[in-house]
PDB file of C-alpha atoms in Angstrom:
ATOM      1  CA  MET A  29      -0.006   0.020  -0.025  1.00 43.00           C
ATOM      2  CA  LYS A  30       1.634   3.201  -1.236  1.00 50.00           C
ATOM      3  CA  TRP A  31       0.286   5.485   1.502  1.00 56.00           C
ATOM      4  CA  LYS A  32       1.240   3.230   4.426  1.00 72.00           C
ATOM      5  CA  ALA A  33      -1.838   3.859   6.534  1.00 82.00           C
ATOM      6  CA  ASP A  34      -1.839   2.230   9.973  1.00 85.00           C
ATOM      7  CA  ILE A  35      -5.718   2.360  10.178  1.00 92.00           C
ATOM      8  CA  VAL A  36      -8.008   1.474   7.276  1.00 93.00           C
ATOM      9  CA  CYS A  37     -11.767   1.597   6.989  1.00 94.00           C
ATOM     10  CA  LEU A  38     -13.851   0.062   4.189  1.00 92.00           C
ATOM     11  CA  GLN A  39     -17.551   0.446   3.500  1.00 90.00           C
ATOM     12  CA  GLU A  40     -20.073  -1.628   1.587  1.00 89.00           C
ATOM     13  CA  THR A  41     -17.864  -4.686   2.022  1.00 88.00           C
ATOM     14  CA  LYS A  42     -20.731  -7.079   1.281  1.00 87.00           C
ATOM     15  CA  ILE A  43     -19.002  -9.603   3.470  1.00 88.00           C
ATOM     16  CA  GLU A  44     -20.914 -11.283   6.335  1.00 85.00           C
ATOM     17  CA  GLU A  45     -17.978 -12.898   8.149  1.00 87.00           C
ATOM     18  CA  TRP A  46     -14.313 -11.894   8.285  1.00 89.00           C
ATOM     19  CA  SER A  47     -11.267 -14.184   9.001  1.00 89.00           C
ATOM     20  CA  GLN A  48      -7.637 -13.504   9.610  1.00 88.00           C
ATOM     21  CA  GLN A  49      -6.857 -15.040   6.263  1.00 88.00           C
ATOM     22  CA  LEU A  50      -9.286 -12.795   4.426  1.00 90.00           C
ATOM     23  CA  VAL A  51      -8.078  -9.670   6.282  1.00 88.00           C
ATOM     24  CA  GLY A  52      -4.474 -10.587   5.441  1.00 84.00           C
ATOM     25  CA  SER A  53      -5.170 -11.025   1.799  1.00 83.00           C
ATOM     26  CA  LEU A  54      -7.007  -7.632   1.753  1.00 83.00           C
ATOM     27  CA  TRP A  55      -4.489  -5.519   3.569  1.00 84.00           C
ATOM     28  CA  GLY A  56      -1.254  -7.573   3.466  1.00 79.00           C
ATOM     29  CA  ASN A  57      -0.509  -6.642   7.093  1.00 81.00           C
ATOM     30  CA  ARG A  58      -0.067  -9.707   9.343  1.00 84.00           C
ATOM     31  CA  TRP A  59      -0.394  -7.510  12.433  1.00 88.00           C
ATOM     32  CA  ALA A  60      -3.879  -6.390  11.485  1.00 91.00           C
ATOM     33  CA  SER A  61      -6.734  -6.445  14.000  1.00 93.00           C
ATOM     34  CA  TRP A  62     -10.258  -5.426  13.092  1.00 95.00           C
ATOM     35  CA  ALA A  63     -13.782  -4.527  14.104  1.00 94.00           C
ATOM     36  CA  ASP A  64     -16.587  -5.036  11.611  1.00 93.00           C
ATOM     37  CA  LEU A  65     -20.260  -4.528  10.927  1.00 92.00           C
ATOM     38  CA  GLN A  66     -21.481  -7.567   9.026  1.00 88.00           C
ATOM     39  CA  ALA A  67     -23.175  -7.138   5.692  1.00 86.00           C
ATOM     40  CA  ASN A  68     -26.849  -7.976   5.248  1.00 78.00           C
ATOM     41  CA  GLY A  69     -26.571 -10.440   2.396  1.00 70.00           C
ATOM     42  CA  THR A  70     -24.969  -8.470  -0.451  1.00 68.00           C
ATOM     43  CA  ARG A  71     -25.779  -5.068   1.075  1.00 77.00           C
ATOM     44  CA  GLY A  72     -23.676  -2.908   3.375  1.00 84.00           C
ATOM     45  CA  GLY A  73     -20.867  -3.965   5.634  1.00 90.00           C
ATOM     46  CA  VAL A  74     -18.130  -1.903   7.240  1.00 94.00           C
ATOM     47  CA  ILE A  75     -14.721  -2.938   8.583  1.00 94.00           C
ATOM     48  CA  ILE A  76     -12.138  -0.954  10.548  1.00 95.00           C
ATOM     49  CA  LEU A  77      -8.538  -2.411  10.430  1.00 95.00           C
ATOM     50  CA  TRP A  78      -5.604  -1.281  12.496  1.00 94.00           C
ATOM     51  CA  ASP A  79      -1.983  -2.177  13.043  1.00 92.00           C
ATOM     52  CA  ARG A  80      -1.816  -3.724  16.483  1.00 91.00           C
ATOM     53  CA  ARG A  81       1.879  -2.857  16.751  1.00 91.00           C
ATOM     54  CA  LEU A  82       0.733   0.786  16.929  1.00 92.00           C
ATOM     55  CA  TRP A  83      -2.828   0.687  18.357  1.00 94.00           C
ATOM     56  CA  LYS A  84      -4.685  -1.278  21.037  1.00 95.00           C
ATOM     57  CA  SER A  85      -8.413  -1.548  20.959  1.00 95.00           C
ATOM     58  CA  ILE A  86     -10.172  -0.735  24.227  1.00 95.00           C
ATOM     59  CA  ASN A  87     -13.810  -1.069  23.285  1.00 95.00           C
ATOM     60  CA  ILE A  88     -15.977  -1.840  20.291  1.00 95.00           C
ATOM     61  CA  GLN A  89     -19.561  -0.763  19.627  1.00 93.00           C
ATOM     62  CA  GLN A  90     -21.620  -2.095  16.719  1.00 93.00           C
ATOM     63  CA  GLY A  91     -24.792  -0.324  15.494  1.00 92.00           C
ATOM     64  CA  ILE A  92     -27.032  -0.896  12.523  1.00 92.00           C
ATOM     65  CA  TYR A  93     -25.287   1.457  10.186  1.00 93.00           C
ATOM     66  CA  SER A  94     -21.942   2.018  11.928  1.00 94.00           C
ATOM     67  CA  VAL A  95     -19.168   0.356  13.947  1.00 95.00           C
ATOM     68  CA  SER A  96     -16.974   2.243  16.439  1.00 96.00           C
ATOM     69  CA  VAL A  97     -13.776   1.358  18.215  1.00 96.00           C
ATOM     70  CA  ILE A  98     -11.817   3.089  20.903  1.00 96.00           C
ATOM     71  CA  LEU A  99      -8.023   2.877  20.059  1.00 95.00           C
ATOM     72  CA  GLU A 100      -5.108   3.601  22.420  1.00 94.00           C
ATOM     73  CA  SER A 101      -1.760   4.457  21.032  1.00 91.00           C
ATOM     74  CA  LEU A 102       1.156   2.183  22.055  1.00 91.00           C
ATOM     75  CA  GLN A 103       3.605   5.040  21.301  1.00 86.00           C
ATOM     76  CA  GLU A 104       1.918   8.164  22.706  1.00 85.00           C
ATOM     77  CA  GLN A 105      -0.432   9.043  25.557  1.00 86.00           C
ATOM     78  CA  PHE A 106      -3.349   9.187  23.204  1.00 90.00           C
ATOM     79  CA  ARG A 107      -6.817   7.605  23.114  1.00 92.00           C
ATOM     80  CA  TRP A 108      -9.570   8.189  20.547  1.00 94.00           C
ATOM     81  CA  CYS A 109     -12.655   6.784  18.921  1.00 96.00           C
ATOM     82  CA  TYR A 110     -13.119   6.002  15.191  1.00 96.00           C
ATOM     83  CA  THR A 111     -16.520   5.381  13.763  1.00 97.00           C
ATOM     84  CA  GLY A 112     -16.989   3.865  10.351  1.00 96.00           C
ATOM     85  CA  VAL A 113     -20.354   4.435   8.743  1.00 96.00           C
ATOM     86  CA  TYR A 114     -22.330   3.297   5.714  1.00 94.00           C
ATOM     87  CA  GLY A 115     -25.452   5.360   5.278  1.00 93.00           C
ATOM     88  CA  ARG A 116     -28.575   4.288   3.473  1.00 89.00           C
ATOM     89  CA  HIS A 117     -30.612   6.336   1.026  1.00 87.00           C
ATOM     90  CA  SER A 118     -33.977   6.562   2.872  1.00 90.00           C
ATOM     91  CA  ASN A 119     -34.703   9.394   5.237  1.00 90.00           C
ATOM     92  CA  ALA A 120     -35.902   6.985   7.899  1.00 92.00           C
ATOM     93  CA  ALA A 121     -32.643   5.018   7.874  1.00 92.00           C
ATOM     94  CA  ARG A 122     -30.625   8.234   7.758  1.00 93.00           C
ATOM     95  CA  LYS A 123     -32.417   9.396  10.857  1.00 93.00           C
ATOM     96  CA  ASP A 124     -31.522   6.145  12.619  1.00 94.00           C
ATOM     97  CA  LEU A 125     -27.874   6.695  11.696  1.00 95.00           C
ATOM     98  CA  TRP A 126     -27.962  10.212  13.215  1.00 96.00           C
ATOM     99  CA  HIS A 127     -29.370   8.660  16.450  1.00 95.00           C
ATOM    100  CA  GLU A 128     -26.565   6.090  16.480  1.00 95.00           C
ATOM    101  CA  LEU A 129     -23.887   8.753  16.156  1.00 95.00           C
ATOM    102  CA  ALA A 130     -25.499  10.837  18.930  1.00 94.00           C
ATOM    103  CA  ALA A 131     -25.578   7.671  21.125  1.00 94.00           C
ATOM    104  CA  ILE A 132     -21.846   7.102  20.559  1.00 93.00           C
ATOM    105  CA  LYS A 133     -21.110  10.621  21.585  1.00 92.00           C
ATOM    106  CA  GLY A 134     -23.137  10.148  24.718  1.00 90.00           C
ATOM    107  CA  ILE A 135     -21.529   6.842  25.693  1.00 89.00           C
ATOM    108  CA  TRP A 136     -17.858   7.688  24.961  1.00 89.00           C
ATOM    109  CA  ASP A 137     -16.223  11.072  25.711  1.00 86.00           C
ATOM    110  CA  GLU A 138     -13.187  10.602  23.444  1.00 88.00           C
ATOM    111  CA  HIS A 139     -11.355  12.411  20.638  1.00 93.00           C
ATOM    112  CA  TRP A 140     -13.497  11.388  17.702  1.00 95.00           C
ATOM    113  CA  VAL A 141     -13.215  10.740  13.997  1.00 96.00           C
ATOM    114  CA  ILE A 142     -16.114   9.574  11.832  1.00 97.00           C
ATOM    115  CA  GLY A 143     -15.447   8.431   8.272  1.00 96.00           C
ATOM    116  CA  GLY A 144     -17.316   6.699   5.511  1.00 95.00           C
ATOM    117  CA  ASP A 145     -20.088   6.818   2.928  1.00 95.00           C
ATOM    118  CA  PHE A 146     -22.932   8.908   4.343  1.00 96.00           C
ATOM    119  CA  ASN A 147     -24.920   8.677   1.083  1.00 95.00           C
ATOM    120  CA  VAL A 148     -25.867  12.356   1.466  1.00 96.00           C
ATOM    121  CA  CYS A 149     -24.223  15.672   0.677  1.00 96.00           C
ATOM    122  CA  ARG A 150     -24.094  18.713   2.960  1.00 94.00           C
ATOM    123  CA  TYR A 151     -24.239  21.530   0.401  1.00 94.00           C
ATOM    124  CA  GLU A 152     -25.708  21.972  -3.045  1.00 94.00           C
ATOM    125  CA  HIS A 153     -22.275  22.466  -4.636  1.00 93.00           C
ATOM    126  CA  GLU A 154     -21.276  18.975  -3.521  1.00 94.00           C
ATOM    127  CA  LYS A 155     -23.709  17.386  -5.972  1.00 94.00           C
ATOM    128  CA  PHE A 156     -23.436  17.777  -9.746  1.00 93.00           C
ATOM    129  CA  ASN A 157     -26.138  20.087 -11.177  1.00 91.00           C
ATOM    130  CA  CYS A 158     -27.843  20.460  -7.811  1.00 93.00           C
ATOM    131  CA  LEU A 159     -29.623  23.780  -7.397  1.00 91.00           C
ATOM    132  CA  ARG A 160     -31.535  23.280  -4.152  1.00 92.00           C
ATOM    133  CA  ARG A 161     -30.694  21.897  -0.722  1.00 92.00           C
ATOM    134  CA  SER A 162     -32.749  18.826   0.082  1.00 94.00           C
ATOM    135  CA  ARG A 163     -34.291  17.775   3.370  1.00 94.00           C
ATOM    136  CA  ALA A 164     -31.613  15.078   3.626  1.00 94.00           C
ATOM    137  CA  MET A 165     -28.876  17.687   3.209  1.00 95.00           C
ATOM    138  CA  LYS A 166     -30.404  19.868   5.860  1.00 95.00           C
ATOM    139  CA  SER A 167     -30.614  16.996   8.320  1.00 95.00           C
ATOM    140  CA  PHE A 168     -26.883  16.142   7.600  1.00 96.00           C
ATOM    141  CA  PHE A 169     -25.917  19.733   8.187  1.00 95.00           C
ATOM    142  CA  ASP A 170     -27.857  19.865  11.435  1.00 95.00           C
ATOM    143  CA  ILE A 171     -26.364  16.662  12.952  1.00 95.00           C
ATOM    144  CA  ILE A 172     -22.808  17.843  12.176  1.00 94.00           C
ATOM    145  CA  LEU A 173     -23.548  21.008  14.190  1.00 93.00           C
ATOM    146  CA  GLU A 174     -25.384  19.043  16.921  1.00 93.00           C
ATOM    147  CA  LEU A 175     -22.506  16.692  17.459  1.00 94.00           C
ATOM    148  CA  GLU A 176     -19.996  19.631  17.346  1.00 92.00           C
ATOM    149  CA  LEU A 177     -17.947  18.101  14.571  1.00 94.00           C
ATOM    150  CA  LEU A 178     -15.630  19.784  12.105  1.00 92.00           C
ATOM    151  CA  ASP A 179     -16.244  19.187   8.409  1.00 92.00           C
ATOM    152  CA  LEU A 180     -12.883  19.224   6.793  1.00 90.00           C
ATOM    153  CA  PRO A 181     -12.319  20.619   3.303  1.00 90.00           C
ATOM    154  CA  LEU A 182     -11.557  18.075   0.612  1.00 92.00           C
ATOM    155  CA  HIS A 183      -8.266  18.307  -1.238  1.00 91.00           C
ATOM    156  CA  GLY A 184      -7.648  16.706  -4.654  1.00 90.00           C
ATOM    157  CA  ALA A 185     -11.222  16.418  -5.843  1.00 91.00           C
ATOM    158  CA  GLN A 186     -14.646  18.073  -5.818  1.00 92.00           C
ATOM    159  CA  TYR A 187     -16.666  14.850  -5.738  1.00 93.00           C
ATOM    160  CA  THR A 188     -15.997  11.463  -4.057  1.00 94.00           C
ATOM    161  CA  TRP A 189     -18.458   9.427  -6.131  1.00 94.00           C
ATOM    162  CA  SER A 190     -19.270   9.456  -9.802  1.00 90.00           C
ATOM    163  CA  ARG A 191     -20.711   7.250 -12.491  1.00 88.00           C
ATOM    164  CA  GLY A 192     -22.129   7.604 -15.992  1.00 80.00           C
ATOM    165  CA  GLU A 193     -20.419   8.217 -19.381  1.00 72.00           C
ATOM    166  CA  GLU A 194     -23.134   9.989 -21.364  1.00 71.00           C
ATOM    167  CA  GLN A 195     -24.909  11.545 -18.378  1.00 73.00           C
ATOM    168  CA  LEU A 196     -22.700  12.317 -15.410  1.00 85.00           C
ATOM    169  CA  GLN A 197     -23.801  11.719 -11.856  1.00 91.00           C
ATOM    170  CA  ALA A 198     -21.333  12.898  -9.178  1.00 93.00           C
ATOM    171  CA  SER A 199     -21.459  13.907  -5.525  1.00 95.00           C
ATOM    172  CA  ARG A 200     -19.386  14.230  -2.401  1.00 95.00           C
ATOM    173  CA  ILE A 201     -21.062  11.610  -0.161  1.00 96.00           C
ATOM    174  CA  ASP A 202     -17.896  10.312   1.492  1.00 96.00           C
ATOM    175  CA  ARG A 203     -15.965  12.312   4.048  1.00 96.00           C
ATOM    176  CA  PHE A 204     -14.239  12.527   7.376  1.00 97.00           C
ATOM    177  CA  LEU A 205     -15.684  14.471  10.307  1.00 96.00           C
ATOM    178  CA  ILE A 206     -13.580  15.175  13.365  1.00 94.00           C
ATOM    179  CA  SER A 207     -14.053  16.558  16.859  1.00 93.00           C
ATOM    180  CA  SER A 208     -12.405  19.751  17.960  1.00 88.00           C
ATOM    181  CA  GLU A 209     -10.289  17.739  20.468  1.00 88.00           C
ATOM    182  CA  TRP A 210      -8.852  15.724  17.616  1.00 89.00           C
ATOM    183  CA  ASN A 211      -8.218  18.903  15.702  1.00 87.00           C
ATOM    184  CA  ASP A 212      -6.254  20.357  18.639  1.00 86.00           C
ATOM    185  CA  SER A 213      -4.120  17.187  18.997  1.00 86.00           C
ATOM    186  CA  PHE A 214      -2.275  17.420  15.625  1.00 84.00           C
ATOM    187  CA  ASN A 215      -0.362  20.159  13.874  1.00 75.00           C
ATOM    188  CA  VAL A 216      -1.629  19.559  10.344  1.00 82.00           C
ATOM    189  CA  ILE A 217      -4.842  17.777   9.452  1.00 89.00           C
ATOM    190  CA  LYS A 218      -5.729  17.246   5.761  1.00 89.00           C
ATOM    191  CA  GLN A 219      -8.448  15.245   3.997  1.00 93.00           C
ATOM    192  CA  VAL A 220      -7.241  14.073   0.617  1.00 91.00           C
ATOM    193  CA  ALA A 221      -9.014  12.254  -2.220  1.00 91.00           C
ATOM    194  CA  LEU A 222      -6.885   9.475  -3.740  1.00 90.00           C
ATOM    195  CA  PRO A 223      -7.056   7.970  -7.287  1.00 84.00           C
ATOM    196  CA  ARG A 224     -10.088   5.757  -8.013  1.00 83.00           C
ATOM    197  CA  VAL A 225      -9.023   2.326  -9.259  1.00 77.00           C
ATOM    198  CA  GLU A 226     -12.024   0.020  -9.384  1.00 79.00           C
ATOM    199  CA  SER A 227     -14.758   1.416  -7.220  1.00 87.00           C
ATOM    200  CA  ASP A 228     -17.034   4.394  -8.267  1.00 90.00           C
ATOM    201  CA  HIS A 229     -15.958   5.974  -4.935  1.00 92.00           C
ATOM    202  CA  LYS A 230     -12.606   7.738  -4.505  1.00 91.00           C
ATOM    203  CA  PRO A 231     -10.629   6.470  -1.438  1.00 91.00           C
ATOM    204  CA  LEU A 232     -10.098   9.187   1.165  1.00 94.00           C
ATOM    205  CA  MET A 233      -7.029   9.655   3.355  1.00 93.00           C
ATOM    206  CA  LEU A 234      -6.861  11.574   6.584  1.00 93.00           C
ATOM    207  CA  GLU A 235      -3.356  13.006   7.055  1.00 90.00           C
ATOM    208  CA  CYS A 236      -2.637  14.243  10.562  1.00 86.00           C
ATOM    209  CA  GLY A 237       0.960  15.383  10.610  1.00 76.00           C
ATOM    210  CA  ASP A 238       2.970  15.342  13.873  1.00 69.00           C
ATOM    211  CA  TRP A 239       1.447  15.266  17.349  1.00 61.00           C
ATOM    212  CA  ASP A 240       0.872  18.696  18.773  1.00 58.00           C
ATOM    213  CA  SER A 241       2.947  18.454  21.960  1.00 51.00           C
ATOM    214  CA  ASN A 242       2.193  22.089  22.770  1.00 54.00           C
ATOM    215  CA  SER A 243      -1.591  21.636  22.911  1.00 55.00           C
ATOM    216  CA  SER A 244      -2.751  23.112  26.239  1.00 57.00           C
ATOM    217  CA  TYR A 245      -5.720  24.577  28.021  1.00 62.00           C
ATOM    218  CA  PHE A 246      -6.571  28.067  26.910  1.00 71.00           C
ATOM    219  CA  LYS A 247      -8.172  30.657  29.200  1.00 73.00           C
ATOM    220  CA  PHE A 248      -9.168  34.195  28.328  1.00 76.00           C
ATOM    221  CA  GLU A 249      -7.738  36.614  30.858  1.00 77.00           C
ATOM    222  CA  ASN A 250      -9.737  39.755  31.610  1.00 76.00           C
ATOM    223  CA  MET A 251      -6.523  41.669  32.232  1.00 75.00           C
ATOM    224  CA  TRP A 252      -5.881  41.563  28.457  1.00 81.00           C
ATOM    225  CA  LEU A 253      -8.684  43.988  27.982  1.00 80.00           C
ATOM    226  CA  LEU A 254      -6.784  46.498  29.977  1.00 74.00           C
ATOM    227  CA  ALA A 255      -3.791  46.453  27.662  1.00 78.00           C
ATOM    228  CA  GLU A 256      -3.516  49.204  25.170  1.00 80.00           C
ATOM    229  CA  GLY A 257      -4.073  48.110  21.577  1.00 87.00           C
ATOM    230  CA  PHE A 258      -5.240  44.551  22.487  1.00 88.00           C
ATOM    231  CA  MET A 259      -8.585  44.852  20.657  1.00 90.00           C
ATOM    232  CA  ASP A 260      -6.853  46.439  17.608  1.00 91.00           C
ATOM    233  CA  SER A 261      -4.427  43.438  17.510  1.00 90.00           C
ATOM    234  CA  ILE A 262      -7.420  40.940  17.717  1.00 90.00           C
ATOM    235  CA  LYS A 263      -9.083  42.672  14.668  1.00 92.00           C
ATOM    236  CA  GLU A 264      -5.818  42.656  12.765  1.00 91.00           C
ATOM    237  CA  TRP A 265      -5.063  38.967  13.449  1.00 90.00           C
ATOM    238  CA  TRP A 266      -8.612  37.831  12.667  1.00 92.00           C
ATOM    239  CA  SER A 267      -8.645  39.598   9.269  1.00 90.00           C
ATOM    240  CA  SER A 268      -5.260  38.080   8.339  1.00 92.00           C
ATOM    241  CA  TYR A 269      -6.342  34.479   8.570  1.00 90.00           C
ATOM    242  CA  GLN A 270      -7.004  32.922   5.161  1.00 88.00           C
ATOM    243  CA  VAL A 271      -8.900  29.658   5.621  1.00 85.00           C
ATOM    244  CA  VAL A 272     -10.915  27.707   3.046  1.00 82.00           C
ATOM    245  CA  GLY A 273     -13.683  25.287   3.862  1.00 81.00           C
ATOM    246  CA  SER A 274     -17.166  25.089   5.342  1.00 81.00           C
ATOM    247  CA  PRO A 275     -18.286  27.970   7.582  1.00 84.00           C
ATOM    248  CA  ASP A 276     -17.896  25.972  10.803  1.00 80.00           C
ATOM    249  CA  PHE A 277     -14.481  24.760   9.814  1.00 81.00           C
ATOM    250  CA  ILE A 278     -13.309  28.250   8.951  1.00 86.00           C
ATOM    251  CA  LEU A 279     -14.540  29.552  12.298  1.00 86.00           C
ATOM    252  CA  THR A 280     -12.801  26.766  14.237  1.00 82.00           C
ATOM    253  CA  GLN A 281      -9.467  27.192  12.450  1.00 83.00           C
ATOM    254  CA  LYS A 282      -9.537  30.944  12.801  1.00 88.00           C
ATOM    255  CA  LEU A 283     -10.216  30.570  16.535  1.00 86.00           C
ATOM    256  CA  ARG A 284      -7.307  28.120  16.806  1.00 82.00           C
ATOM    257  CA  ASN A 285      -4.996  30.547  15.025  1.00 87.00           C
ATOM    258  CA  LEU A 286      -6.204  33.367  17.283  1.00 89.00           C
ATOM    259  CA  LYS A 287      -5.489  31.346  20.399  1.00 86.00           C
ATOM    260  CA  LYS A 288      -1.862  30.862  19.261  1.00 85.00           C
ATOM    261  CA  ASP A 289      -1.420  34.652  18.491  1.00 88.00           C
ATOM    262  CA  ILE A 290      -2.981  35.707  21.832  1.00 87.00           C
ATOM    263  CA  SER A 291      -0.660  33.239  23.738  1.00 82.00           C
ATOM    264  CA  CYS A 292       2.434  34.639  21.944  1.00 84.00           C
ATOM    265  CA  TRP A 293       1.233  38.201  22.588  1.00 85.00           C
ATOM    266  CA  ASN A 294       0.580  37.430  26.223  1.00 81.00           C
ATOM    267  CA  LYS A 295       4.173  36.158  26.760  1.00 77.00           C
ATOM    268  CA  GLU A 296       5.617  39.282  25.074  1.00 76.00           C
ATOM    269  CA  VAL A 297       3.394  41.922  26.746  1.00 74.00           C
ATOM    270  CA  PHE A 298       2.736  40.496  30.224  1.00 72.00           C
ATOM    271  CA  GLY A 299       5.311  37.766  30.621  1.00 67.00           C
ATOM    272  CA  LYS A 300       4.663  35.655  33.679  1.00 64.00           C
ATOM    273  CA  LEU A 301       2.953  37.857  36.261  1.00 67.00           C
ATOM    274  CA  GLU A 302       4.200  35.777  39.176  1.00 67.00           C
ATOM    275  CA  THR A 303       7.802  36.130  37.960  1.00 76.00           C
ATOM    276  CA  GLN A 304       7.482  39.896  37.647  1.00 77.00           C
ATOM    277  CA  LYS A 305       5.876  40.264  41.028  1.00 76.00           C
ATOM    278  CA  SER A 306       8.564  38.061  42.759  1.00 79.00           C
ATOM    279  CA  LYS A 307      11.295  40.122  41.133  1.00 83.00           C
ATOM    280  CA  ALA A 308       9.768  43.446  42.252  1.00 82.00           C
ATOM    281  CA  LEU A 309       9.185  42.114  45.789  1.00 81.00           C
ATOM    282  CA  ASN A 310      12.802  40.899  46.015  1.00 82.00           C
ATOM    283  CA  GLU A 311      14.118  44.319  44.860  1.00 85.00           C
ATOM    284  CA  LEU A 312      11.909  46.095  47.356  1.00 81.00           C
ATOM    285  CA  THR A 313      13.115  43.787  50.165  1.00 82.00           C
ATOM    286  CA  ILE A 314      16.804  44.481  49.269  1.00 86.00           C
ATOM    287  CA  LEU A 315      16.142  48.217  49.067  1.00 81.00           C
ATOM    288  CA  GLU A 316      14.460  48.284  52.480  1.00 78.00           C
ATOM    289  CA  GLN A 317      17.195  46.218  54.115  1.00 80.00           C
ATOM    290  CA  SER A 318      19.999  48.343  52.626  1.00 82.00           C
ATOM    291  CA  SER A 319      18.429  51.541  53.929  1.00 76.00           C
ATOM    292  CA  GLU A 320      17.333  50.274  57.247  1.00 74.00           C
ATOM    293  CA  GLY A 321      18.581  52.511  60.180  1.00 70.00           C
ATOM    294  CA  ARG A 322      19.216  55.518  58.026  1.00 78.00           C
ATOM    295  CA  VAL A 323      17.391  58.131  56.014  1.00 79.00           C
ATOM    296  CA  GLN A 324      16.820  57.101  52.407  1.00 80.00           C
ATOM    297  CA  THR A 325      18.299  59.163  49.580  1.00 87.00           C
ATOM    298  CA  GLN A 326      16.017  60.743  46.998  1.00 89.00           C
ATOM    299  CA  VAL A 327      16.947  58.029  44.445  1.00 87.00           C
ATOM    300  CA  GLU A 328      16.082  55.317  46.915  1.00 85.00           C
ATOM    301  CA  LYS A 329      12.786  56.948  47.748  1.00 86.00           C
ATOM    302  CA  ALA A 330      11.906  57.120  44.027  1.00 89.00           C
ATOM    303  CA  GLN A 331      12.839  53.551  43.585  1.00 87.00           C
ATOM    304  CA  MET A 332      10.683  52.541  46.586  1.00 83.00           C
ATOM    305  CA  ILE A 333       7.675  54.346  45.183  1.00 89.00           C
ATOM    306  CA  ASN A 334       8.171  52.867  41.722  1.00 88.00           C
ATOM    307  CA  LEU A 335       8.456  49.227  43.056  1.00 86.00           C
ATOM    308  CA  GLN A 336       5.465  49.654  45.319  1.00 85.00           C
ATOM    309  CA  SER A 337       3.438  50.982  42.421  1.00 86.00           C
ATOM    310  CA  GLN A 338       4.541  48.157  40.184  1.00 81.00           C
ATOM    311  CA  ILE A 339       3.577  45.527  42.808  1.00 81.00           C
ATOM    312  CA  GLN A 340       0.153  47.070  43.327  1.00 80.00           C
ATOM    313  CA  GLN A 341      -0.480  47.190  39.551  1.00 76.00           C
ATOM    314  CA  LEU A 342       0.509  43.579  39.170  1.00 74.00           C
ATOM    315  CA  ALA A 343      -1.758  42.645  42.107  1.00 73.00           C
ATOM    316  CA  LYS A 344      -4.605  44.524  40.452  1.00 70.00           C
ATOM    317  CA  ILE A 345      -4.003  42.657  37.166  1.00 68.00           C
ATOM    318  CA  GLU A 346      -4.098  39.344  38.993  1.00 63.00           C
ATOM    319  CA  GLU A 347      -7.422  40.231  40.608  1.00 61.00           C
ATOM    320  CA  VAL A 348      -8.896  41.135  37.180  1.00 56.00           C
ATOM    321  CA  SER A 349      -7.701  37.866  35.669  1.00 53.00           C
TER     322      SER A 349
END
């Protein structure tokens, strides 16, 4: 396999029972483990395969239209859930799939990736010659927002499924959706359409780049509002971000970039308040001890007033934060 994936998910397998021999012939990886959703005769079927040298399964949940597995990395302190889906065409079955996904979110509070064939588009431009958003599209749009998932832009293609020579039919019905926690765990996340060989669907690859070792909790400090030029900097940073994708993806990525810029700005402008306060207190202590038992000079008095004022200001900032 050219792209050397360590996790693979296939939809519409049409296979009712998997064996180690069958999995080995499919992937060519003798360390493969799997979780599957059996096909109903020649319809449906989903299988998730992973390299057990890299990942350990913690739990598996099978639904009617999806299969989910919690995977734990054997190399990093990282645990997440992958859900493979194969959606049906009817609105009733689609509604059942949305309920399944909502149940998974309720059961497991993990970093989450959902991937597969949803058999529905989100926007009109994702379907060839489509001029109006259907009820199915609207319900797909709503469930993505309800589950607080990010809809990644697709690189390398406009559509993921197509057929027909004389009359083209094409749509983007396959995709990855990720949680904001997953998005924060990696430096570069990219959804790429790969060449189509036999199927009428293009394979999709989720590239994640390196682990984001600097990912940390972000808290907005009220003291920033007191800093001169802070709001102007916010406006300048926000307008400088050039992000392409769905509106919710654009908003999330711009907020992520803003978090990084504010954090850098905070270190430059404020530094560490506790360090500044300790330094001022030490200098004040030394000044008081050196002038104890005598009248302070004018220079020392000015230094004393300046240090006291600085400490009071830092204490006020701490109270505001």
